[in-house]
Tab-separated table of C-alpha atoms in Angstrom:
chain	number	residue	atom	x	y	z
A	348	UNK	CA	0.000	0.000	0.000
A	349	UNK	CA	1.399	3.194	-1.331
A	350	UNK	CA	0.322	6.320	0.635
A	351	UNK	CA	3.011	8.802	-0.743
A	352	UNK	CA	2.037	11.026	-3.925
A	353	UNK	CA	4.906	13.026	-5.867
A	354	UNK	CA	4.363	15.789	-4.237
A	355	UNK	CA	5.409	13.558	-0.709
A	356	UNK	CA	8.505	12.060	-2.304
A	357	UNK	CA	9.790	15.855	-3.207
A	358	UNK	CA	9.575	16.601	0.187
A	359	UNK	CA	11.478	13.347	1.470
A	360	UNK	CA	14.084	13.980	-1.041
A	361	UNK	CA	14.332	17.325	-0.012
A	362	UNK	CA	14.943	17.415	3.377
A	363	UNK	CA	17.468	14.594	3.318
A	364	UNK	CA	19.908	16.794	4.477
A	365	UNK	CA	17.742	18.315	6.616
A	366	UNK	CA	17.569	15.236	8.333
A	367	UNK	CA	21.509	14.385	8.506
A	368	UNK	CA	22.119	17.752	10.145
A	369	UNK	CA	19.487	17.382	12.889
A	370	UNK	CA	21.066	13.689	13.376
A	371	UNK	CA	24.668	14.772	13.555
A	372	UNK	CA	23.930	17.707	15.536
A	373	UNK	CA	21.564	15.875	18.193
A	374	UNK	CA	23.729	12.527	18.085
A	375	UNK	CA	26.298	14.296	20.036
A	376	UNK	CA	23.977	15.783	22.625
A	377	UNK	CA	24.679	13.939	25.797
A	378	UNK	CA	21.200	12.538	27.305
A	379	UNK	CA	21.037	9.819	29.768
A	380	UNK	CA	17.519	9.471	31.815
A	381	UNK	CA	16.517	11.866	33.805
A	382	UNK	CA	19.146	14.028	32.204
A	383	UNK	CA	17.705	14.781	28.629
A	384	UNK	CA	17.736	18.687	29.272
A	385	UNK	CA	19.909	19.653	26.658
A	386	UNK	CA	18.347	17.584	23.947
A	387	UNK	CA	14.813	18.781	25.571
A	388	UNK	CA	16.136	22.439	24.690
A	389	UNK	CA	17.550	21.452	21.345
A	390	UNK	CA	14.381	20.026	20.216
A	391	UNK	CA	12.242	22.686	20.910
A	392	UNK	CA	13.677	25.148	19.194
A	393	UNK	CA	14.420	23.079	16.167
A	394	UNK	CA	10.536	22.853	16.507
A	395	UNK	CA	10.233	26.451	16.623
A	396	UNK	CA	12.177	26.689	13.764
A	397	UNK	CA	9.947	24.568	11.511
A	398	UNK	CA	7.443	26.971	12.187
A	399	UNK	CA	5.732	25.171	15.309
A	400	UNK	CA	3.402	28.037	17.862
A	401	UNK	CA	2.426	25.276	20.421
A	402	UNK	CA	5.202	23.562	21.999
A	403	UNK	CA	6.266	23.063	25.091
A	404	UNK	CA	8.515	21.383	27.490
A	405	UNK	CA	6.437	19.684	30.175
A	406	UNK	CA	7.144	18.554	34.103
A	407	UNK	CA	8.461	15.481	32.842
A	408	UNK	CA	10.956	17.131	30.113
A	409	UNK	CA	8.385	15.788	27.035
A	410	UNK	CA	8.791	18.286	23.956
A	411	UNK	CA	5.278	18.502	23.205
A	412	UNK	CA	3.746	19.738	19.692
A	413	UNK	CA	-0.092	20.031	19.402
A	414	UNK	CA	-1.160	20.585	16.098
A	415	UNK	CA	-4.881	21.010	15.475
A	416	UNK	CA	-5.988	20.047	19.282
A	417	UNK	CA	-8.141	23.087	20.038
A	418	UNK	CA	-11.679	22.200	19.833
A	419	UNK	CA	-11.014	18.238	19.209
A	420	UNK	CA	-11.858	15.631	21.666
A	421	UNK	CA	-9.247	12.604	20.634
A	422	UNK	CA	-5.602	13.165	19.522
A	423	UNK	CA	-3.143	11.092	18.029
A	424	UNK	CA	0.477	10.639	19.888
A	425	UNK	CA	3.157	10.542	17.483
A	426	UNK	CA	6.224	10.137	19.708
A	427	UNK	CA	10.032	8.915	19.498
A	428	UNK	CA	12.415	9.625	22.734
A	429	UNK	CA	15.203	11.722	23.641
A	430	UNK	CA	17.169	10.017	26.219
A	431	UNK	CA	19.804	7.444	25.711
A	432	UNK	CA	20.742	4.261	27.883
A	433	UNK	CA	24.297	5.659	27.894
A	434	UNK	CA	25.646	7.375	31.533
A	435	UNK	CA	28.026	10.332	29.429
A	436	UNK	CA	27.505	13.703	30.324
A	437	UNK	CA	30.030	15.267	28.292
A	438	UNK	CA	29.645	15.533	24.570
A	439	UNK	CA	29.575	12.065	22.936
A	440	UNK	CA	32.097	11.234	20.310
A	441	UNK	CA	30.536	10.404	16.700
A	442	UNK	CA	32.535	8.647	13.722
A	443	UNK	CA	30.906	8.859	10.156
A	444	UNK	CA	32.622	6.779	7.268
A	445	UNK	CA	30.482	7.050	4.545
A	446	UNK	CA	26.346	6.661	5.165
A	447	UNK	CA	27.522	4.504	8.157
A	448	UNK	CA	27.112	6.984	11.627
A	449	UNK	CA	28.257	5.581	14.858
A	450	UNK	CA	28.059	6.996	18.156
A	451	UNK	CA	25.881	5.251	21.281
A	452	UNK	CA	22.436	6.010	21.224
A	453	UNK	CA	22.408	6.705	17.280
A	454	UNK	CA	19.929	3.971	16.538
A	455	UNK	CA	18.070	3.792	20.029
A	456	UNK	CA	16.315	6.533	19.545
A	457	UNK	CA	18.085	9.345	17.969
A	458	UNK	CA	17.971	8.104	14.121
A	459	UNK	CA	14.129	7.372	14.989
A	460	UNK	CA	13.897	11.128	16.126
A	461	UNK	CA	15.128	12.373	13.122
A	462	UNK	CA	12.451	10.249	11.084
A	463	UNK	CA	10.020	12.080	13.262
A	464	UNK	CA	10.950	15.447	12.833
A	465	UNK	CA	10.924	15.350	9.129
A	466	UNK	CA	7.173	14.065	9.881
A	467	UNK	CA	6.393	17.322	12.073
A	468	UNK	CA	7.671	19.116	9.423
A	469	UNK	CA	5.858	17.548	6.708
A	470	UNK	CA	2.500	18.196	8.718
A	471	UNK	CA	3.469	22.175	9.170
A	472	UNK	CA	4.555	22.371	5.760
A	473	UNK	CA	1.473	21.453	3.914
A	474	UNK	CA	-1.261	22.594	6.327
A	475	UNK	CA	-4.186	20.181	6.273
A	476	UNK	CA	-7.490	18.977	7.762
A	477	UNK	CA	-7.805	16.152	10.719
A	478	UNK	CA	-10.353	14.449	12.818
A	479	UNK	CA	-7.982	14.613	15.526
A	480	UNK	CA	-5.591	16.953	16.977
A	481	UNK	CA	-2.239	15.924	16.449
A	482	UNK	CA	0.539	15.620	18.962
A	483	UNK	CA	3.985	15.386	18.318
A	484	UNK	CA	6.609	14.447	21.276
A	485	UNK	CA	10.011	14.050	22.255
A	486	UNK	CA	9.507	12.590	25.210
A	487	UNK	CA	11.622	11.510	28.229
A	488	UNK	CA	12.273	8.581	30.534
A	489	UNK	CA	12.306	5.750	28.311
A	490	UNK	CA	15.790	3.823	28.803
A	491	UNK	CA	16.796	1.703	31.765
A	492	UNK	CA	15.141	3.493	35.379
A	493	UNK	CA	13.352	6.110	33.080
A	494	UNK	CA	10.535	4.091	33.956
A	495	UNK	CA	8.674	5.074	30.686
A	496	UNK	CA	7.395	8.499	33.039
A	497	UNK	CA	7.498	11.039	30.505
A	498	UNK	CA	4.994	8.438	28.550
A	499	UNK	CA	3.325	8.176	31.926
A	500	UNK	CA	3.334	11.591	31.807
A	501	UNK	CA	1.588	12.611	28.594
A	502	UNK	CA	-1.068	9.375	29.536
A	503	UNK	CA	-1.427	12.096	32.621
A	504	UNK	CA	-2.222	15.238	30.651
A	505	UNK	CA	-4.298	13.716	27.541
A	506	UNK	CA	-6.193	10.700	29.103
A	507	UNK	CA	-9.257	8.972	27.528
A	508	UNK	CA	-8.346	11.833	24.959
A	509	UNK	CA	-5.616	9.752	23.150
A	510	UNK	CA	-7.366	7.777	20.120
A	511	UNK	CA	-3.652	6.063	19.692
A	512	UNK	CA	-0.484	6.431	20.263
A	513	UNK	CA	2.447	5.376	17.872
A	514	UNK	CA	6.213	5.368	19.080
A	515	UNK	CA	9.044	5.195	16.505
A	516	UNK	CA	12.035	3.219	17.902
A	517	UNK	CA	13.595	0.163	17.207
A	518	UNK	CA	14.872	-0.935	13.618
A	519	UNK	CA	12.408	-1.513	10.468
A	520	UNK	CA	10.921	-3.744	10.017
A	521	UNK	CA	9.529	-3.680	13.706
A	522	UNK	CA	5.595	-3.242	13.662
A	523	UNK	CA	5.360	-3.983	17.597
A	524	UNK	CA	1.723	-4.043	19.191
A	525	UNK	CA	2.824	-6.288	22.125
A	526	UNK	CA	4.460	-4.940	25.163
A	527	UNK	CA	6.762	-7.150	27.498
A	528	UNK	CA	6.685	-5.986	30.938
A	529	UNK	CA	9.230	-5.861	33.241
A	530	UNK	CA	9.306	-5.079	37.729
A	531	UNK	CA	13.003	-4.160	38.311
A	532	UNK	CA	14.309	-3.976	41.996
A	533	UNK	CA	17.541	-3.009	43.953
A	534	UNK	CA	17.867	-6.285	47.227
A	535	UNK	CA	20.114	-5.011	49.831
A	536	UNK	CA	21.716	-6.982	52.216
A	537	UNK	CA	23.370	-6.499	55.518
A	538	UNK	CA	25.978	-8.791	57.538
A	539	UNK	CA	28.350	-8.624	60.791
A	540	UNK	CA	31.364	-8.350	58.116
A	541	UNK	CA	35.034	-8.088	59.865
A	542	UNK	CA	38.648	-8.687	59.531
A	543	UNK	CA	38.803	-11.715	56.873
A	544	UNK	CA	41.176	-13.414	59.814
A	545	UNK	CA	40.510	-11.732	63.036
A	546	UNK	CA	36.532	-11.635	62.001
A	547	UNK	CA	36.557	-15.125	60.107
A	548	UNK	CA	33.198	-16.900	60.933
A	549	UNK	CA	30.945	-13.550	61.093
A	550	UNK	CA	28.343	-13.255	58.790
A	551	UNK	CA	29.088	-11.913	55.394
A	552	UNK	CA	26.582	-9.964	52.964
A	553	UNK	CA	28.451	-11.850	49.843
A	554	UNK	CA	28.014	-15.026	51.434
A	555	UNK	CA	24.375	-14.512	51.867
A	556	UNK	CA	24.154	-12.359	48.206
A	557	UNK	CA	25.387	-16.111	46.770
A	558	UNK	CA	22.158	-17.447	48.875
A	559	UNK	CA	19.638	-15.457	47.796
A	560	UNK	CA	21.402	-15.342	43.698
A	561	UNK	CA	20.884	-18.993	44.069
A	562	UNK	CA	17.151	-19.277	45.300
A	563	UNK	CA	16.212	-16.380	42.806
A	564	UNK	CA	17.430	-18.942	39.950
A	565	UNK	CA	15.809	-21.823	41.224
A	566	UNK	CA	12.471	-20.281	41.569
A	567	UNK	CA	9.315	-21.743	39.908
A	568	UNK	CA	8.299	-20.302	36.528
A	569	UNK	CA	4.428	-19.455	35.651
A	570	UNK	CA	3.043	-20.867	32.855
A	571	UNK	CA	1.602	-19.398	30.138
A	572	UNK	CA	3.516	-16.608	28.777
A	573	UNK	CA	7.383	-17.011	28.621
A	574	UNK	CA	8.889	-15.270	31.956
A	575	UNK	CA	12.416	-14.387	32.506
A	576	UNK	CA	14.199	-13.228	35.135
A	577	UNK	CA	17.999	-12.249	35.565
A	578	UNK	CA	20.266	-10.633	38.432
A	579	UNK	CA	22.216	-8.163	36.486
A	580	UNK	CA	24.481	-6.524	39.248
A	581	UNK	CA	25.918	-7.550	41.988
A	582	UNK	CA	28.481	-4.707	44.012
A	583	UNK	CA	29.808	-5.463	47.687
A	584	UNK	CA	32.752	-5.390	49.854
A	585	UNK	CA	35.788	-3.242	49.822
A	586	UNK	CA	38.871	-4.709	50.473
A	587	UNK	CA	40.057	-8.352	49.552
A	588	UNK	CA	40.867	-9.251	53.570
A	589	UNK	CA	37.731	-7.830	54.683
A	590	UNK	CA	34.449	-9.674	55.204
A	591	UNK	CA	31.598	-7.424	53.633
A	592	UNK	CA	29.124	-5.993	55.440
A	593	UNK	CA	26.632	-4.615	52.473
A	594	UNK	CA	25.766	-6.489	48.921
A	595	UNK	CA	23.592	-4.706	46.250
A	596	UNK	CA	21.693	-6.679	43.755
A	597	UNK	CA	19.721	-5.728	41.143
A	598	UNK	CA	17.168	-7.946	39.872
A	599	UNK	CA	14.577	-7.900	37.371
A	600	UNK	CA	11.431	-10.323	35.534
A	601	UNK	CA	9.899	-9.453	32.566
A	602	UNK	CA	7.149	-10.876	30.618
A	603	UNK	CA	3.851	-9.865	28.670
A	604	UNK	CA	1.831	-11.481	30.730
A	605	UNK	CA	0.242	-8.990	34.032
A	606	UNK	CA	-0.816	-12.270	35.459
A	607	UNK	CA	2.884	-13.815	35.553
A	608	UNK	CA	4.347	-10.562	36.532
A	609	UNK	CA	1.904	-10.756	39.237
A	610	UNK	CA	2.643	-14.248	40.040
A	611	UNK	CA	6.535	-13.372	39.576
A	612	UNK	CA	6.284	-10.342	42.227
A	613	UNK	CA	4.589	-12.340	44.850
A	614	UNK	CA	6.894	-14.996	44.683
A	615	UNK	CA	10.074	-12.860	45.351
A	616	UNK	CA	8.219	-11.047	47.993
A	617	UNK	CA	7.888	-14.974	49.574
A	618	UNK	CA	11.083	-15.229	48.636
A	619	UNK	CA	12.330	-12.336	50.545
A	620	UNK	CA	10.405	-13.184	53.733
A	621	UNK	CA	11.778	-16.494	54.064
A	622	UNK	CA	15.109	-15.467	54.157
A	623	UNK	CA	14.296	-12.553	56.889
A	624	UNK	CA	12.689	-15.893	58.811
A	625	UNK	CA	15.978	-17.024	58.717
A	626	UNK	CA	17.724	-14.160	60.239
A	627	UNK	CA	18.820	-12.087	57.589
A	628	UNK	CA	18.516	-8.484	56.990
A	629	UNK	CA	17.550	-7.768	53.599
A	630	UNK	CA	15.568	-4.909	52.258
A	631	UNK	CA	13.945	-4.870	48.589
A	632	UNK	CA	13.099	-1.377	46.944
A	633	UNK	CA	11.272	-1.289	43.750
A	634	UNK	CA	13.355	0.605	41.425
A	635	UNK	CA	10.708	0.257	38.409
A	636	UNK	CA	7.698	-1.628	36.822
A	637	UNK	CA	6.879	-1.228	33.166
A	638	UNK	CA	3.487	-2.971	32.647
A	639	UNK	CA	2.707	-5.310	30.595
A	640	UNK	CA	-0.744	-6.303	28.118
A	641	UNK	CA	-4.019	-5.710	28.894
A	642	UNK	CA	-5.136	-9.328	29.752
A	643	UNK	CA	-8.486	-8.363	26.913
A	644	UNK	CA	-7.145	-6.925	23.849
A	645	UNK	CA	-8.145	-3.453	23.160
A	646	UNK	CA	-10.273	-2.284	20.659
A	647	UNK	CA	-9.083	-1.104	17.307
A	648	UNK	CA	-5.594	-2.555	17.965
A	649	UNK	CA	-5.453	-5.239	15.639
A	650	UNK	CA	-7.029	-3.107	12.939
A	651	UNK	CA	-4.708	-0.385	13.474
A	652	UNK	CA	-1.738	-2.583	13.668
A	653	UNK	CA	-2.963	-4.309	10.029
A	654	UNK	CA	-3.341	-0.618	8.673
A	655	UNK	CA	0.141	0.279	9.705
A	656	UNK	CA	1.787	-3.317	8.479
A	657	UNK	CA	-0.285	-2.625	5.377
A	658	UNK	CA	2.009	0.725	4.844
A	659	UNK	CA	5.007	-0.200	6.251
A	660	UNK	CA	4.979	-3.973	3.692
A	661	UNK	CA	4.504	-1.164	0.586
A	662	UNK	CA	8.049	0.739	1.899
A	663	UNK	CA	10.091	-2.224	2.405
A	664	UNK	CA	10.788	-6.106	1.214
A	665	UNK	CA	10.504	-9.056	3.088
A	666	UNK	CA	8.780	-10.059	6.586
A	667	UNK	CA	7.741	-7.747	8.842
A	668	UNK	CA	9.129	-8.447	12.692
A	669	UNK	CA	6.044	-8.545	14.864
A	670	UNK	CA	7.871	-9.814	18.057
A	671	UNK	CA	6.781	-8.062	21.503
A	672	UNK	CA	9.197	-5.277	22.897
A	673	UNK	CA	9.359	-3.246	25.877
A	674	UNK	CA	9.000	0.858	24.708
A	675	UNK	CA	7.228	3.275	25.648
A	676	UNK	CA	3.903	1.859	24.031
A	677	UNK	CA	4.128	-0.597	26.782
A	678	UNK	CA	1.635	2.575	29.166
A	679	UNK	CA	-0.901	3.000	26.818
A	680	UNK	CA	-0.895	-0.649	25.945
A	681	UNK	CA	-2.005	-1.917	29.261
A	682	UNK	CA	-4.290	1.075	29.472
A	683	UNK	CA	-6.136	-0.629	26.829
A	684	UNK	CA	-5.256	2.356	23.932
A	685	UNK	CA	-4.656	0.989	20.983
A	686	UNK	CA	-0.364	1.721	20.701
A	687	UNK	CA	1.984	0.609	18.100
A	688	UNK	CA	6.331	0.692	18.199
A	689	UNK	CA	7.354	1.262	14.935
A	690	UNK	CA	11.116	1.283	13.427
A	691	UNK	CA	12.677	3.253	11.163
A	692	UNK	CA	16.427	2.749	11.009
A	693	UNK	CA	18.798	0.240	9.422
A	694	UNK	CA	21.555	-0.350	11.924
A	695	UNK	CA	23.132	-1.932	14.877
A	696	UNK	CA	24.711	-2.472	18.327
A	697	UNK	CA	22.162	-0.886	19.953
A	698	UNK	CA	22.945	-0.454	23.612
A	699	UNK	CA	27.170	-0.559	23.153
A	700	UNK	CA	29.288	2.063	22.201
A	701	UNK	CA	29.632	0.832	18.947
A	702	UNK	CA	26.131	1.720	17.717
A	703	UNK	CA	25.817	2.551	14.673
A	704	UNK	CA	23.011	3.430	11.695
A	705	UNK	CA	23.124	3.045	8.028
A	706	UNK	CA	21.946	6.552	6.570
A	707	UNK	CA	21.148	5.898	3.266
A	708	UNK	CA	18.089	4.022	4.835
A	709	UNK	CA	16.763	7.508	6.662
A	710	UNK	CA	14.654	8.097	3.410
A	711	UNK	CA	12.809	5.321	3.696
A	712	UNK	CA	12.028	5.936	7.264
A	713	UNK	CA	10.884	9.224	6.280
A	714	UNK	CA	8.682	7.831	3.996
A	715	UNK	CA	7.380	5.267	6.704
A	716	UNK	CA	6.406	7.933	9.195
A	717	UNK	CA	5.219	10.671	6.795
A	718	UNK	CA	2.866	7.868	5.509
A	719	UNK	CA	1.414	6.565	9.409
A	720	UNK	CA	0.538	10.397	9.749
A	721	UNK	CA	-0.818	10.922	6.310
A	722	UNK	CA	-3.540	8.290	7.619
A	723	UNK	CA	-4.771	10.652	9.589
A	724	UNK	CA	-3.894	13.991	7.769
A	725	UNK	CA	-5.710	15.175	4.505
């Protein structure tokens, strides 16, 4: 299904460069969660400068663009985020060698955010009619302990208003309507510690750690859904001849299943309690919980999601990759709005410092968002 007329493919062809500058110039913008202010300020003026009145940067550091929402009662959430699962806070170094651009964070999400700015200009450029006001976002919070809030936060300010919601991450030839949920938490525990030979035989919070690491991987699965689960860090002690007193683990389940997520949390909390029965001081904090599906599915999500595959099969060649992710559609997917994750990009090593996208494939992820919004915009 072809969506674009000539007048469309002028415009892609166009602002090519357009869209290289704005990906070169934002790449290097530093922007781990909760840190995005820079590429929050960035993007609203380059919105400015296309000629957008209403935008804003919200509480939760969203660049928000309504087009068209005055007097409408449902909007559509286009949306592709700023932040990057990368700590740096000093300028990030970028290599380019041909179409191929490498720097972390250029795939996941900054090539995506790109795609969607050449859509936002597209819709200011050629003025048009809409049954719903439009809303445009660079929004916040959606790598590691982001905790998908600045999606949280837009679900806060438009509500039962939001007729869908489509996010642009991930590579083409994604078409994502599934969200895999995660519950992330930090376990500390606390021991006697000591002198590793004038102390030897007190307690030790490694020693226990090893317990509790143990019992986390020999715990019962639910069945139904797959469920994972993982202990990704483990920091304690200080010194090689002393017994620790503290061990930090962070540990985390995912699946798309609310019922085994459910099932998952109450077993570590029983988990937990039996090793406090035993005598051991350990704490659990939750450090995040993406949700997962709506147990019923909602309404108008496998329609749209046909609509968009429909589009996206007429841009590019072979299957399309309908696997289940965790983004930021994950909040209005178990809100039961109808929420798509949509790629873009042509890449790799997403999440290293080796990432890296292929740029000669930015025109055809032009072409896929300009033609999701042209659904909508006549």
């Amino acid at each position: 299904m072809q969506t674009l007329n000539e007048k469309d493919l002028s415009f892609i062809r166009e602002n090519v460069r357009t869209n290289y500058d704005f990906l070169t110039t934002l790449g290097k913008i530093p922007a781990p969660s909760h840190n995005e202010e820079k590429r929050a300020a960035f993007c609203l003026e380059y919105m400015k400068s296309l000629g957008a009145e209403s935008v804003v940067i919200d509480e939760a550091k969203n660049v928000v663009c309504e087009i068209g929402c005055e007097g409408k009662e449902q909007v559509v959430i286009f949306a592709a985020h700023t932040d990057i699962v990368f700590p740096d806070t000093e300028e990030l170094p970028m290599t380019i060698d041909g179409d191929r651009i490498a720097t972390p964070g250029i795939g996941d999400d900054t090539g995506n955010l790109a795609n969607l700015m050449a859509g936002l200009k597209y819709l200011l450029t050629f003025p048009g009619t809409c049954p719903y006001g439009i809303v445009v976002v660079a929004n916040s919070f959606e790598e590691g302990l982001g905790n998908l809030d600045g999606t949280r936060q837009l679900i806060k300010t438009y509500g039962d208003r939001i007729k869908a919601f489509i996010s642009f991450d991930g590579y083409a030839p994604q078409c994502c309507s599934r969200a895999v949920g995660s519950h992330r938490y930090k376990i500390t525990i606390h021991a006697q510690g000591g002198h590793s030979y004038g102390g030897f035989g007190n307690t030790s919070a490694i020693k226990f750690a090893a317990d509790v690491v143990e019992r986390l991987y020999e715990q019962k699965l639910p069945e139904g859904q797959k469920t994972t689960y993982n202990v990704g860090v483990i920091e304690g002690g200080t010194t090689v001849n002393t017994i620790p007193e503290k061990c930090v683990l962070l540990y985390e389940f995912r699946s798309e299943s609310q019922d085994c997520l459910k099932f998952m949390a109450d077993q570590l909390e029983s988990i937990i309690e039996e090793f406090r029965a035993s005598g051991m001081e350990i704490d659990l904090e939750t450090l995040g919980i993406r949700p997962g599906n709506r147990a019923v599915p909602p309404e108008g999500l496998k329609e749209m999601t046909e609509a968009h595959a429909e589009i996206i099969s007429g841009l590019l060649d072979g299957p399309l990759d309908f696997n289940a992710y965790s983004t930021d559609a994950n909040i209005p997917l178990s809100l039961g709005i109808p929420a798509n994750t949509i790629g873009t990009i042509r890449g790799g090593g997403a999440h290293t410092y080796d990432e890296w996208i292929d740029f000669s494939f930015q025109e055809t992820g032009m072409k896929i968002v300009i033609s999701l919004m042209k659904q909508f915009w006549k």
